[in-house]
PDB file of C-alpha atoms in Angstrom:
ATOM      1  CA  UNK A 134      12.507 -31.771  16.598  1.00 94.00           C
ATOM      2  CA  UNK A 135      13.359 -35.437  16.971  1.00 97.00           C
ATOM      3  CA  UNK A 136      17.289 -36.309  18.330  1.00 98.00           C
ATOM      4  CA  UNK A 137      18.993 -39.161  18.276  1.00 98.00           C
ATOM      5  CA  UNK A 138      21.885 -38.982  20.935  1.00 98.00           C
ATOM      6  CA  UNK A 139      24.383 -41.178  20.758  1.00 97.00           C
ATOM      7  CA  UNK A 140      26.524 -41.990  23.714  1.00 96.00           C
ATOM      8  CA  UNK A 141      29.603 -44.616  24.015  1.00 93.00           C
ATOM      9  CA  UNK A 142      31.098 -43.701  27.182  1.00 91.00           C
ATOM     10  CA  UNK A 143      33.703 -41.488  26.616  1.00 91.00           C
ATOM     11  CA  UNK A 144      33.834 -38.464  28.626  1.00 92.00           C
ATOM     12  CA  UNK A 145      32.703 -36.155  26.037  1.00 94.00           C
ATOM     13  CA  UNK A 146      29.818 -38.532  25.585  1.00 95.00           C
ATOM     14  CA  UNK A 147      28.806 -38.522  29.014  1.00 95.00           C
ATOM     15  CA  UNK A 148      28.879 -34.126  29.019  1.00 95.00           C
ATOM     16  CA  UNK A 149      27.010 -34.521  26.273  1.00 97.00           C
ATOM     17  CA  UNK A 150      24.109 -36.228  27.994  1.00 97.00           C
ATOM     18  CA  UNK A 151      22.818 -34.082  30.958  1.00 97.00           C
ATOM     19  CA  UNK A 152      23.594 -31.390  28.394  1.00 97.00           C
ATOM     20  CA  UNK A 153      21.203 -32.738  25.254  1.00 97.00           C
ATOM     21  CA  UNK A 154      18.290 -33.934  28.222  1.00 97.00           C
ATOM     22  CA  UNK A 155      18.581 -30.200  29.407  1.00 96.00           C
ATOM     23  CA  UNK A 156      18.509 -28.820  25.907  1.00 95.00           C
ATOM     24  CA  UNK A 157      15.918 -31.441  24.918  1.00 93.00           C
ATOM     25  CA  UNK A 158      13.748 -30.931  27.994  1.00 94.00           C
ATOM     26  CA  UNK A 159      13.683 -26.407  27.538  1.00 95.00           C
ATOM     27  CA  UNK A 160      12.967 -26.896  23.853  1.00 95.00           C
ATOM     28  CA  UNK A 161      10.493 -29.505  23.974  1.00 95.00           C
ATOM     29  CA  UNK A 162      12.490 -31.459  21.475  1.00 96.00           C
ATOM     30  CA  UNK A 163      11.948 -35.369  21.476  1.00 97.00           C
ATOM     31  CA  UNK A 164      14.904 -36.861  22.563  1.00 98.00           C
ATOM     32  CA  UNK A 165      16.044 -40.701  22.004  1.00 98.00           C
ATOM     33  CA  UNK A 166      19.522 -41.854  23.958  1.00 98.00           C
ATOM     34  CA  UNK A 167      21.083 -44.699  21.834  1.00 98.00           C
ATOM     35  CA  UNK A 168      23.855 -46.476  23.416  1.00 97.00           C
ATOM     36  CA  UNK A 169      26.711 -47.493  21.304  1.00 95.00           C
ATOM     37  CA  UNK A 170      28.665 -50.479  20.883  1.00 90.00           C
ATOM     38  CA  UNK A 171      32.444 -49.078  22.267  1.00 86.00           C
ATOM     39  CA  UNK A 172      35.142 -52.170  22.605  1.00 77.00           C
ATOM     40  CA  UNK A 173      37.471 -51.319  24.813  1.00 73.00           C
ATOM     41  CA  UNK A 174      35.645 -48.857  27.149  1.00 76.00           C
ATOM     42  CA  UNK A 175      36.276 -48.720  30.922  1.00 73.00           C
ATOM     43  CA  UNK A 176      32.170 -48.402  30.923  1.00 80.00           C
ATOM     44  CA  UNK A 177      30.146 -51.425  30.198  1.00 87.00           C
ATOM     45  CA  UNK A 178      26.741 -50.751  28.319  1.00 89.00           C
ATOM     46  CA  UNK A 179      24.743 -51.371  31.305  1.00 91.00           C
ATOM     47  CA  UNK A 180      26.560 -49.039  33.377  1.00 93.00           C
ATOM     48  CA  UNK A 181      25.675 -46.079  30.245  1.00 95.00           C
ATOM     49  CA  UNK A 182      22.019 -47.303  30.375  1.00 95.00           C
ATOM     50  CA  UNK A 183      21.911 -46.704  34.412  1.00 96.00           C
ATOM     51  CA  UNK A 184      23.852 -43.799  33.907  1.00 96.00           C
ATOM     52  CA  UNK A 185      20.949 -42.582  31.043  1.00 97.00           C
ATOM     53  CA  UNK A 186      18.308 -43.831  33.061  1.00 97.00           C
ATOM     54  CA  UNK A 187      19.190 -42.006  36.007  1.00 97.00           C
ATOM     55  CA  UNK A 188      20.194 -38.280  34.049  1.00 97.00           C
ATOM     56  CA  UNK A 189      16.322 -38.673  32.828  1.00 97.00           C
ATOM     57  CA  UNK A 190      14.773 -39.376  36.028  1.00 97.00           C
ATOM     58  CA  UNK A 191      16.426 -35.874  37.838  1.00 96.00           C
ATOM     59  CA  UNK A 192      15.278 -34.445  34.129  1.00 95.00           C
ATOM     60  CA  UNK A 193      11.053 -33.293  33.228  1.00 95.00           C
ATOM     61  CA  UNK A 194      11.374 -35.389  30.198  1.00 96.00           C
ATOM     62  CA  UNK A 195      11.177 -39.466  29.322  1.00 96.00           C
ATOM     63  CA  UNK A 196      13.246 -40.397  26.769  1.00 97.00           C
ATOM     64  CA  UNK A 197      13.172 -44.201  25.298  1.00 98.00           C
ATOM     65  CA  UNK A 198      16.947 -45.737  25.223  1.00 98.00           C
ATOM     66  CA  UNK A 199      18.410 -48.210  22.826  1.00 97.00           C
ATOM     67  CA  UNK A 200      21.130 -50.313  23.141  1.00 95.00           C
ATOM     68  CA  UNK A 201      22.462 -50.077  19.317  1.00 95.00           C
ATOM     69  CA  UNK A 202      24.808 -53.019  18.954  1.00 93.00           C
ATOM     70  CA  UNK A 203      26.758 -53.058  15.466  1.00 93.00           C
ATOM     71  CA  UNK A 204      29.207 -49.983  14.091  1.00 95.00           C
ATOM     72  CA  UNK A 205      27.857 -47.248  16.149  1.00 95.00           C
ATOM     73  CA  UNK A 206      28.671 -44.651  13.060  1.00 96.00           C
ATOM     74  CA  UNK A 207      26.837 -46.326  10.441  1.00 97.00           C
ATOM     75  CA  UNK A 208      24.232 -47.833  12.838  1.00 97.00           C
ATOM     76  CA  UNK A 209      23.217 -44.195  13.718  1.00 98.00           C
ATOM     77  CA  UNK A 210      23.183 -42.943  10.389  1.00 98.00           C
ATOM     78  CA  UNK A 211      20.832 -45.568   9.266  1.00 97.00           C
ATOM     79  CA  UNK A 212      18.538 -44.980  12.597  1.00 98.00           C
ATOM     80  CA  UNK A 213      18.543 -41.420  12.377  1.00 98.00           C
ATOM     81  CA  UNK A 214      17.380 -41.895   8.008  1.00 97.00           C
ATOM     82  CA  UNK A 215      14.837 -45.101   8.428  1.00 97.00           C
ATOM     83  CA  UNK A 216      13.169 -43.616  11.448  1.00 98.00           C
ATOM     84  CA  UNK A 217      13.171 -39.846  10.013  1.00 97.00           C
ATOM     85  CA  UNK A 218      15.103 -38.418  12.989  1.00 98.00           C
ATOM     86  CA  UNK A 219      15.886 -34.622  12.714  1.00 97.00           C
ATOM     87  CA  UNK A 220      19.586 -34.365  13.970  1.00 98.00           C
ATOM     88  CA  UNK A 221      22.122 -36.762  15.386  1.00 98.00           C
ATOM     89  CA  UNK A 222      23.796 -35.640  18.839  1.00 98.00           C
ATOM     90  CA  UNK A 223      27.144 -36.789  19.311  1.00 97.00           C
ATOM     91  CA  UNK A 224      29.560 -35.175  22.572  1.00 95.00           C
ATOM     92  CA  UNK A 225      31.920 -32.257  20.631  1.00 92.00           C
ATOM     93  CA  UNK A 226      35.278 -34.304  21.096  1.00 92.00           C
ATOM     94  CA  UNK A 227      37.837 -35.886  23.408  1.00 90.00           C
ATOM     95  CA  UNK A 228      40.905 -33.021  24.688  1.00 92.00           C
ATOM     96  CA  UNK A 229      44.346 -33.716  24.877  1.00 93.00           C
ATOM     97  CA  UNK A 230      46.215 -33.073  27.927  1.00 93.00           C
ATOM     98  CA  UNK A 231      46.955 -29.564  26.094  1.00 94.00           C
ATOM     99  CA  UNK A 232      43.545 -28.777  25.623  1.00 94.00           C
ATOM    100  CA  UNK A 233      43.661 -29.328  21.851  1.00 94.00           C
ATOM    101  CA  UNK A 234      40.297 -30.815  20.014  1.00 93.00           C
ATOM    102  CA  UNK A 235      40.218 -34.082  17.978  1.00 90.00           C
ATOM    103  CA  UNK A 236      37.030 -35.629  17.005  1.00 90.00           C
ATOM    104  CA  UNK A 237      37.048 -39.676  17.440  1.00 87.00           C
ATOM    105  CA  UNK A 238      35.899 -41.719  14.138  1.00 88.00           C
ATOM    106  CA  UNK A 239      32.110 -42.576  14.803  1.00 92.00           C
ATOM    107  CA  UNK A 240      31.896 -38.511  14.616  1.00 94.00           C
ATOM    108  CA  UNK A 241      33.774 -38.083  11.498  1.00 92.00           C
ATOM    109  CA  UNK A 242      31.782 -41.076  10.574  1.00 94.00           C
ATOM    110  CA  UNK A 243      28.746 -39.596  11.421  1.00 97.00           C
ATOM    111  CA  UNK A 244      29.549 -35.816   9.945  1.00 96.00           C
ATOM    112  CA  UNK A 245      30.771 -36.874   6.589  1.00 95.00           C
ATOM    113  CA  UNK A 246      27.759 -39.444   6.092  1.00 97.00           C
ATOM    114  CA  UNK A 247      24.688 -38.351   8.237  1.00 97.00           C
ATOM    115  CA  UNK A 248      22.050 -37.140   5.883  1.00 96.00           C
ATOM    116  CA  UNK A 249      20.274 -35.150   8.734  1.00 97.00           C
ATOM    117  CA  UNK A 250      21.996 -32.163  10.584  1.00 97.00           C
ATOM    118  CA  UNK A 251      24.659 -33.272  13.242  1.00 98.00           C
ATOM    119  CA  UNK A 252      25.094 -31.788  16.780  1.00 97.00           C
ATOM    120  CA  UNK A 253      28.043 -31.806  18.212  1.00 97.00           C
ATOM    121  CA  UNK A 254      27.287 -31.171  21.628  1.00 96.00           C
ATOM    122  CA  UNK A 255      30.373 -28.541  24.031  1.00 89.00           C
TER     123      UNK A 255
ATOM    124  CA  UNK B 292      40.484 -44.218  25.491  1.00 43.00           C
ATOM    125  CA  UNK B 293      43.565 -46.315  25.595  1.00 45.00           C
ATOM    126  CA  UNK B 294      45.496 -47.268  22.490  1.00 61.00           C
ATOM    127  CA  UNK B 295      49.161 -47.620  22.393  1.00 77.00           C
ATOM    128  CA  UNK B 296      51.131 -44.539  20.586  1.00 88.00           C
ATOM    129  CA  UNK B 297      53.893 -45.605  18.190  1.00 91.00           C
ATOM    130  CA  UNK B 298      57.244 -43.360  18.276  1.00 95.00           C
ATOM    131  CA  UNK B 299      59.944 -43.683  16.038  1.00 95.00           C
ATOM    132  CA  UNK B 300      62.731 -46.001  16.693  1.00 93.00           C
ATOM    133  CA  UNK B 301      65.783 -43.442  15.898  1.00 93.00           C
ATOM    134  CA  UNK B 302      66.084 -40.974  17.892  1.00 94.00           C
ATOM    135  CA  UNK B 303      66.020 -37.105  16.712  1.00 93.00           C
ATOM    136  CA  UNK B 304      68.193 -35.974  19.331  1.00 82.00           C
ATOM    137  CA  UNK B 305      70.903 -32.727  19.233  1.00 89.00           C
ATOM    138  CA  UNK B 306      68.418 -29.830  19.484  1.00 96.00           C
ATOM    139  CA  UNK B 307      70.195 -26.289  20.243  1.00 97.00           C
ATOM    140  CA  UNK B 308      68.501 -25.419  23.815  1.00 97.00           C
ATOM    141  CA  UNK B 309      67.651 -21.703  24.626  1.00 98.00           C
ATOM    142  CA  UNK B 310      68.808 -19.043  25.444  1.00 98.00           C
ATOM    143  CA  UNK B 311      69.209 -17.672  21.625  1.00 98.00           C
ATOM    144  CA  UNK B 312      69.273 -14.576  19.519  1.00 98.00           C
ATOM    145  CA  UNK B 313      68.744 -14.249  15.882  1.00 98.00           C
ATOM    146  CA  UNK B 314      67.629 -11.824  13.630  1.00 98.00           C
ATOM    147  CA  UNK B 315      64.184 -12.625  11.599  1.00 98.00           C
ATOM    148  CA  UNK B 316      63.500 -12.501   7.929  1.00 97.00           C
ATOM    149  CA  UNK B 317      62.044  -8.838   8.818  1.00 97.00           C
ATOM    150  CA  UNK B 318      64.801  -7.784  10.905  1.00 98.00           C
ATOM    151  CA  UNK B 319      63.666  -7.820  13.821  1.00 98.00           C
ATOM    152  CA  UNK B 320      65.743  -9.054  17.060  1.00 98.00           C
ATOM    153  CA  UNK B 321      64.158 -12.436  18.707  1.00 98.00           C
ATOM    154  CA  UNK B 322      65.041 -14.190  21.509  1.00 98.00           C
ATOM    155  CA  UNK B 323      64.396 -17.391  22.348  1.00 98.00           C
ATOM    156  CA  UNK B 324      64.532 -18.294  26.092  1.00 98.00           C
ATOM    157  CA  UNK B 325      62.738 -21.098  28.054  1.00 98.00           C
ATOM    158  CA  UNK B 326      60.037 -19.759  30.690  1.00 97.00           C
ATOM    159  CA  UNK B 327      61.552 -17.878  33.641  1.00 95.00           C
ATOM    160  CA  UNK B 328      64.194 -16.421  31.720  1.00 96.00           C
ATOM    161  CA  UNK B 329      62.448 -13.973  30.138  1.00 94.00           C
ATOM    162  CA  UNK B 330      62.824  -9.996  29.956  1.00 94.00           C
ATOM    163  CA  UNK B 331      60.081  -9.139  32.000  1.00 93.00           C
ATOM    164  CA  UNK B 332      59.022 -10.615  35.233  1.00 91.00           C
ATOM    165  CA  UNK B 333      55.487 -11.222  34.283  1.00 92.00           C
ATOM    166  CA  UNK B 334      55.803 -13.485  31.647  1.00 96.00           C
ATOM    167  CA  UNK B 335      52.434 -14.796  31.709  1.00 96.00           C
ATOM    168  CA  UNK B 336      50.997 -11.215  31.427  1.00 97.00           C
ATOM    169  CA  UNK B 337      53.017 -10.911  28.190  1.00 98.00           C
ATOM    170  CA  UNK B 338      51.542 -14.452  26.950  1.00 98.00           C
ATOM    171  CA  UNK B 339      47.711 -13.153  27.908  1.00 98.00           C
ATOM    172  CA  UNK B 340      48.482  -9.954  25.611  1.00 97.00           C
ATOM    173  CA  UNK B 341      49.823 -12.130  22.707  1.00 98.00           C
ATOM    174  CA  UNK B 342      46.953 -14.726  22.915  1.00 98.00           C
ATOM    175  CA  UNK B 343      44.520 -11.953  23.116  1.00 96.00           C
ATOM    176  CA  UNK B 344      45.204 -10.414  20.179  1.00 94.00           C
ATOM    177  CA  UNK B 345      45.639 -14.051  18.423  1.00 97.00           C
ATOM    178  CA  UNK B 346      43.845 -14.374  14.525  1.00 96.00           C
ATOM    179  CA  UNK B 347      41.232 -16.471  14.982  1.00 92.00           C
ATOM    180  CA  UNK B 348      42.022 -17.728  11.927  1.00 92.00           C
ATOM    181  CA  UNK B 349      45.058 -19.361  12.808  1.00 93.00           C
ATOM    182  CA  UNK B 350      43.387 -21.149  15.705  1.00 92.00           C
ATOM    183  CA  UNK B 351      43.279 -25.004  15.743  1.00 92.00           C
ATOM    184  CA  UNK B 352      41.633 -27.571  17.388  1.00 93.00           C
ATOM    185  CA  UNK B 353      39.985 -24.973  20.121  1.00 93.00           C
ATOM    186  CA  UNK B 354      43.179 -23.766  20.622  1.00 96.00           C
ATOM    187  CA  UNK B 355      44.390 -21.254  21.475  1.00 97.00           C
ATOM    188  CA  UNK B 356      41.121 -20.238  23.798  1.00 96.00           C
ATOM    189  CA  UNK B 357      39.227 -17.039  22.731  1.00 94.00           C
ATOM    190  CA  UNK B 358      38.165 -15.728  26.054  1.00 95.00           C
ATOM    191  CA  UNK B 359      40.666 -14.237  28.114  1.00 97.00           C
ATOM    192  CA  UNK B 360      39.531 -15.446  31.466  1.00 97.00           C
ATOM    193  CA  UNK B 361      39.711 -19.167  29.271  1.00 96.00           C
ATOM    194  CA  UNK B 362      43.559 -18.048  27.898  1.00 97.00           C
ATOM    195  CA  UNK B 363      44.440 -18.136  31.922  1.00 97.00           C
ATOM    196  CA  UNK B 364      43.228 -21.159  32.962  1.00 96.00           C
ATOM    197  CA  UNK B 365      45.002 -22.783  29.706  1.00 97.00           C
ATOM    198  CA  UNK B 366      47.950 -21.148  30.051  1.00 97.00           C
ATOM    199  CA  UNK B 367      47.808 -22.312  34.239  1.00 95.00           C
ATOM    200  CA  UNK B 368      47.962 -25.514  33.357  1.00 94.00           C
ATOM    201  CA  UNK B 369      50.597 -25.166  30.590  1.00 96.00           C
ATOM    202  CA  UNK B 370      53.334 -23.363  32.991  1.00 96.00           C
ATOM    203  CA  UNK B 371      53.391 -26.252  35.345  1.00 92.00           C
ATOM    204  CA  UNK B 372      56.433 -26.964  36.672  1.00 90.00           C
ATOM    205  CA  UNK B 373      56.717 -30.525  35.262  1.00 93.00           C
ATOM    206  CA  UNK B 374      55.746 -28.824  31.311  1.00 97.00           C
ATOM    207  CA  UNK B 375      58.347 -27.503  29.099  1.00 98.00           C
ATOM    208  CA  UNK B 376      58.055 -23.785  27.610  1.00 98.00           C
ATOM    209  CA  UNK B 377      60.036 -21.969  25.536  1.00 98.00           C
ATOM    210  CA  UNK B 378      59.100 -18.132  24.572  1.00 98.00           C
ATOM    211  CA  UNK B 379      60.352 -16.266  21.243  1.00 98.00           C
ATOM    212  CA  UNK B 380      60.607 -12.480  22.596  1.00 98.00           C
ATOM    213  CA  UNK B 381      60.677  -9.303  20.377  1.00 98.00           C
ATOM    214  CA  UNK B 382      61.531  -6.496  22.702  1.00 97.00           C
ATOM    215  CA  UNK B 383      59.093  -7.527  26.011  1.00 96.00           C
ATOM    216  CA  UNK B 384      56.311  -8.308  23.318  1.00 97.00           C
ATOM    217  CA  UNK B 385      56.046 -12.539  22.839  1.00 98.00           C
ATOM    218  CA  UNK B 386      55.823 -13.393  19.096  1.00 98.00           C
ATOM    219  CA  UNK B 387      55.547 -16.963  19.613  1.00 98.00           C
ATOM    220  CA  UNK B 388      55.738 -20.031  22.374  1.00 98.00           C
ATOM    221  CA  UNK B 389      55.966 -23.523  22.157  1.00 98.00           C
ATOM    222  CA  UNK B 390      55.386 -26.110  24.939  1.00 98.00           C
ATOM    223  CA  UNK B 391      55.401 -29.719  25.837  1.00 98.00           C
ATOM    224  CA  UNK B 392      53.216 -30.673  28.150  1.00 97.00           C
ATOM    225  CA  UNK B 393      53.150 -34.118  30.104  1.00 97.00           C
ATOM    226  CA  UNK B 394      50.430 -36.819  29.325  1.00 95.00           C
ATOM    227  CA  UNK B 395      50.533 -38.703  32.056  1.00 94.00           C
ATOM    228  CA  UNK B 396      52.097 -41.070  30.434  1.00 94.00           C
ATOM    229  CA  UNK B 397      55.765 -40.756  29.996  1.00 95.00           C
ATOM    230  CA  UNK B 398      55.469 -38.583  27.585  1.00 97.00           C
ATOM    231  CA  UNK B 399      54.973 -35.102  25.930  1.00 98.00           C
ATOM    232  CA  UNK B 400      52.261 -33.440  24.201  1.00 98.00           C
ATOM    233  CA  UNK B 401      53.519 -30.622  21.684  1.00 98.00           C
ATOM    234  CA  UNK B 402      52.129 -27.328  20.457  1.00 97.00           C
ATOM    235  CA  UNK B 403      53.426 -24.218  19.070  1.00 97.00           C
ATOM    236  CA  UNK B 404      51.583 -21.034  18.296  1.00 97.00           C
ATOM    237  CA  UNK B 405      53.340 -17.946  16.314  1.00 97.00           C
ATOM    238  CA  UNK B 406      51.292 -14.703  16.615  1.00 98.00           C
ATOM    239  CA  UNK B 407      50.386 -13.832  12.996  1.00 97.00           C
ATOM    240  CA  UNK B 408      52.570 -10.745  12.852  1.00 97.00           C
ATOM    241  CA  UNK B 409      55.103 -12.309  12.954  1.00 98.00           C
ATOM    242  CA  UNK B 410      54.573 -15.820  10.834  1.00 96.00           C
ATOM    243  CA  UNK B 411      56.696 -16.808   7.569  1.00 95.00           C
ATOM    244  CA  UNK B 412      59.751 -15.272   9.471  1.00 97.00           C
ATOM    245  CA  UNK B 413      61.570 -18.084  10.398  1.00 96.00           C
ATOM    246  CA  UNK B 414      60.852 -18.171  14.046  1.00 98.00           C
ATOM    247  CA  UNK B 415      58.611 -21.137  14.232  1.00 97.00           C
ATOM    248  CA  UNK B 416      61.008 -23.455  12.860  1.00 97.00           C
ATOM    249  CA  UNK B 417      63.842 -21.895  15.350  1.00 98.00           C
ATOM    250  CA  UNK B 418      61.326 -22.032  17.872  1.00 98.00           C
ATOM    251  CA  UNK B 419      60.636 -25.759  17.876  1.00 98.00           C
ATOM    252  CA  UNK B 420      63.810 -26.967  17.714  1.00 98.00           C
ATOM    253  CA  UNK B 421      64.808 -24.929  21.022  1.00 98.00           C
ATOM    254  CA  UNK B 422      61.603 -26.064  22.443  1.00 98.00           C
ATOM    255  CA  UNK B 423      62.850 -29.436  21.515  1.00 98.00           C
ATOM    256  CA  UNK B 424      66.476 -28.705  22.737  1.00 98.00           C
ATOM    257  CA  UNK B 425      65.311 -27.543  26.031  1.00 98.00           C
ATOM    258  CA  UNK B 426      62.967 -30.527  26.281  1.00 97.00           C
ATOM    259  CA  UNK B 427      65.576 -32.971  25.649  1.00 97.00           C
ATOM    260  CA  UNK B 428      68.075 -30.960  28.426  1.00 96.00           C
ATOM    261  CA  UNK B 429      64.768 -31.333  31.074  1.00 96.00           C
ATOM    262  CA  UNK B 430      64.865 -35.227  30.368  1.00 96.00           C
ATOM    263  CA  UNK B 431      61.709 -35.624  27.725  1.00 97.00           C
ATOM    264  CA  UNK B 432      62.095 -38.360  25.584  1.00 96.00           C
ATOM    265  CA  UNK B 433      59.675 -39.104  23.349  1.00 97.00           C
ATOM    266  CA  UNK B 434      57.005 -36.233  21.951  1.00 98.00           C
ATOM    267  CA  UNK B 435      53.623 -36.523  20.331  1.00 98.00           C
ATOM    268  CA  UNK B 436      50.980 -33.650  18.816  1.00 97.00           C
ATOM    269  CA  UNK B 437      48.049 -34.243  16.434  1.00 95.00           C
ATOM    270  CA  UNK B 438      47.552 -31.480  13.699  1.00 95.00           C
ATOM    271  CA  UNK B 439      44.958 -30.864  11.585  1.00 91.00           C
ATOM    272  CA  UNK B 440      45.298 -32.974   8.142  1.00 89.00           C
ATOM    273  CA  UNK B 441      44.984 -30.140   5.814  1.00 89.00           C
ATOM    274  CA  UNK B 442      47.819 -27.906   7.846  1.00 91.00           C
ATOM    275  CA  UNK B 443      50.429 -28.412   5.355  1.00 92.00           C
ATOM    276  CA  UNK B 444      52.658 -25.461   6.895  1.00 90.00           C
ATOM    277  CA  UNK B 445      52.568 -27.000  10.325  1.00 93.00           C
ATOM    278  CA  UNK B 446      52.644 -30.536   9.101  1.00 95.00           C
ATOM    279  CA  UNK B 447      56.016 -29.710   7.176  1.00 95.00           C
ATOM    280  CA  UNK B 448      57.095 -27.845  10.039  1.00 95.00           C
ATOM    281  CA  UNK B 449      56.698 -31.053  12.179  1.00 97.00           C
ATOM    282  CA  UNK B 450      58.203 -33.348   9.733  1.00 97.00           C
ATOM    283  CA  UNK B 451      61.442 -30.932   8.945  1.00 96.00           C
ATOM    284  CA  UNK B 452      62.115 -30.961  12.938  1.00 96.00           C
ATOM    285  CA  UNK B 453      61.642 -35.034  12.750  1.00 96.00           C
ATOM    286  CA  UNK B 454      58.143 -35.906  13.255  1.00 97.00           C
ATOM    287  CA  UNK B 455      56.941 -39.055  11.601  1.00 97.00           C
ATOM    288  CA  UNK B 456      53.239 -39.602  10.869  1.00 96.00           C
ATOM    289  CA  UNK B 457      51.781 -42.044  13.419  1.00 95.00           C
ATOM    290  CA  UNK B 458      48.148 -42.214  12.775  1.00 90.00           C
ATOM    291  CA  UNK B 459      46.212 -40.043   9.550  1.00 86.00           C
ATOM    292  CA  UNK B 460      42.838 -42.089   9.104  1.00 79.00           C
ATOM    293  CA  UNK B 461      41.131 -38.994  10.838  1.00 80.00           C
ATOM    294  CA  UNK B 462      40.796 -35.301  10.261  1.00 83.00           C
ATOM    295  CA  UNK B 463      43.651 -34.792  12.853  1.00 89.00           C
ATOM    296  CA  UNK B 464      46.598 -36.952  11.747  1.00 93.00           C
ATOM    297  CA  UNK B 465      48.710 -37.977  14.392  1.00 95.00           C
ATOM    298  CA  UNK B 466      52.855 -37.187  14.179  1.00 97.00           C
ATOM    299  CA  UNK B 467      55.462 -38.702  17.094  1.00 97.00           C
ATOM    300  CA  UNK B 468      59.209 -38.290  17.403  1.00 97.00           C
ATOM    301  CA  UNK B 469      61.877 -39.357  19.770  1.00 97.00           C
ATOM    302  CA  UNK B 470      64.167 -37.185  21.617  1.00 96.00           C
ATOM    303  CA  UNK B 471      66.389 -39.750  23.319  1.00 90.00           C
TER     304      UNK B 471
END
């Protein structure tokens, strides 16, 4: 299966990465780490890209990643459709300091408009 | 993430604070008393055993946690002494609790959660408005909680105690209100 994993920097993003290399890596799945355009992150892109580069090299798999500059919801829809990706990985949502679930807007972006399956990734 | 929360400008203030009685819409006896003050001296245990036996179907947003081991950590965190809890009691049995807990900053995150035996009873709306009373007695002034859009009981609940809608471009609208 071919993934697309998107990551932006958020801290559900960054769970979601060891997690989908892991996942990736014991179901020799073939993984690609896009990483997002996110204005107003503490993280800069090139800190996500050492951060991705790093999480592979502990890994047993390679993984190509792209910096994906433009709206990170659309841009990943269109990604995932032109290059015939399987599923779009996302991380499964920011928690509030009571623990409750909300789902930022690239995700809902991604869920309503994504014509391949979506992952979120807990 | 950072982005600024709005909150109303008037304040919603005069909440009754626990301790209360009243009698249900099924007749039953409830009591509504802020954490610590309850009829049992394990209160927590009696929390466990409602979340437990919780529908799933009334769950929201992950919450409350399935596994029991999960319920305890959650409910850890939620009984810290800086958090606000108040506990509607039927006998030693909890039918319902509502709590504000502290974001970190300056203000309160809200949930309530009414075990479904004893929903459409009128102890949810009591519920909130003594968690809101005792809130406002502890010093909380302004209150936030995001509910799911399509929640219409809970999102008239909110809006009947004083919540105005902050933010509903997503799935989980937003709602804020001002105690003081």
């Amino acid at each position: 299966m071919k993934v697309l994993l998107g990551i932006d920097g958020t801290e559900d993003s960054l769970r979601a990465l060891p997690r989908t290399i892991e996942r990736t890596a014991a179901a020799g799945d073939d993984l690609t780490i896009a990483i997002l355009d996110h204005p107003g992150s503490d993280r800069d892109p090139e800190e996500l890209y050492r951060r991705a580069r790093e999480e592979l090299a502990e890994s047993t798999i390679e993984a190509p990643i792209r910096r994906i500059s433009g709206d990170p919801g659309s841009r990943l829809v269109e990604i995932a459709e032109t290059e015939e990706f399987d599923a779009i990985a996302l991380g499964g949502g920011h928690r509030s300091p009571m623990g409750k679930i909300t789902l930022g807007g690239v995700t809902e972006f991604v869920i309503l408009n994504a014509t391949v399956s979506v992952i979120l990734v807990r | 993430m950072t982005r600024e929360r709005r909150y109303p400008d008037e304040p919603a203030g005069g909440f009754p604070a626990p301790p209360e009685s009243f009698t249900d819409a099924a007749g039953r006896t409830i009591d509504l008393l802020a954490h610590g003050e309850g009829p049992i001296e394990a209160e927590i245990e009696a929390l466990v055993a409602m979340y437990r036996n919780f529908d799933s179907a009334d769950r929201a947003q992950g919450l409350p946690p399935t596994r029991e081991p999960a319920v305890r950590d959650w409910l850890d965190a939620l009984l810290s002494a800086d958090a606000v809890n108040v506990l509607a009691w039927h006998d030693e049995f909890v039918a319902g609790h509502a709590t504000l807990v502290p974001d970190g900053e300056g203000a309160h995150e809200l949930a309530i959660f009414v075990h479904h035996q004893y929903q459409g009873a009128g102890i949810g709306s009591r519920l909130i408005r003594h968690l809101l009373g005792e809130g406002e007695r502890r010093g909380v002034e302004r209150v936030w909680l995001t509910v799911e859009r399509w929640n219409a009981p809970a999102v008239n609940l909110y809006r009947d105690v004083g919540f105005e809608t902050t933010r509903s471009e997503s799935f989980e609208m937003e709602m804020a209100l001002r105690i003081s």
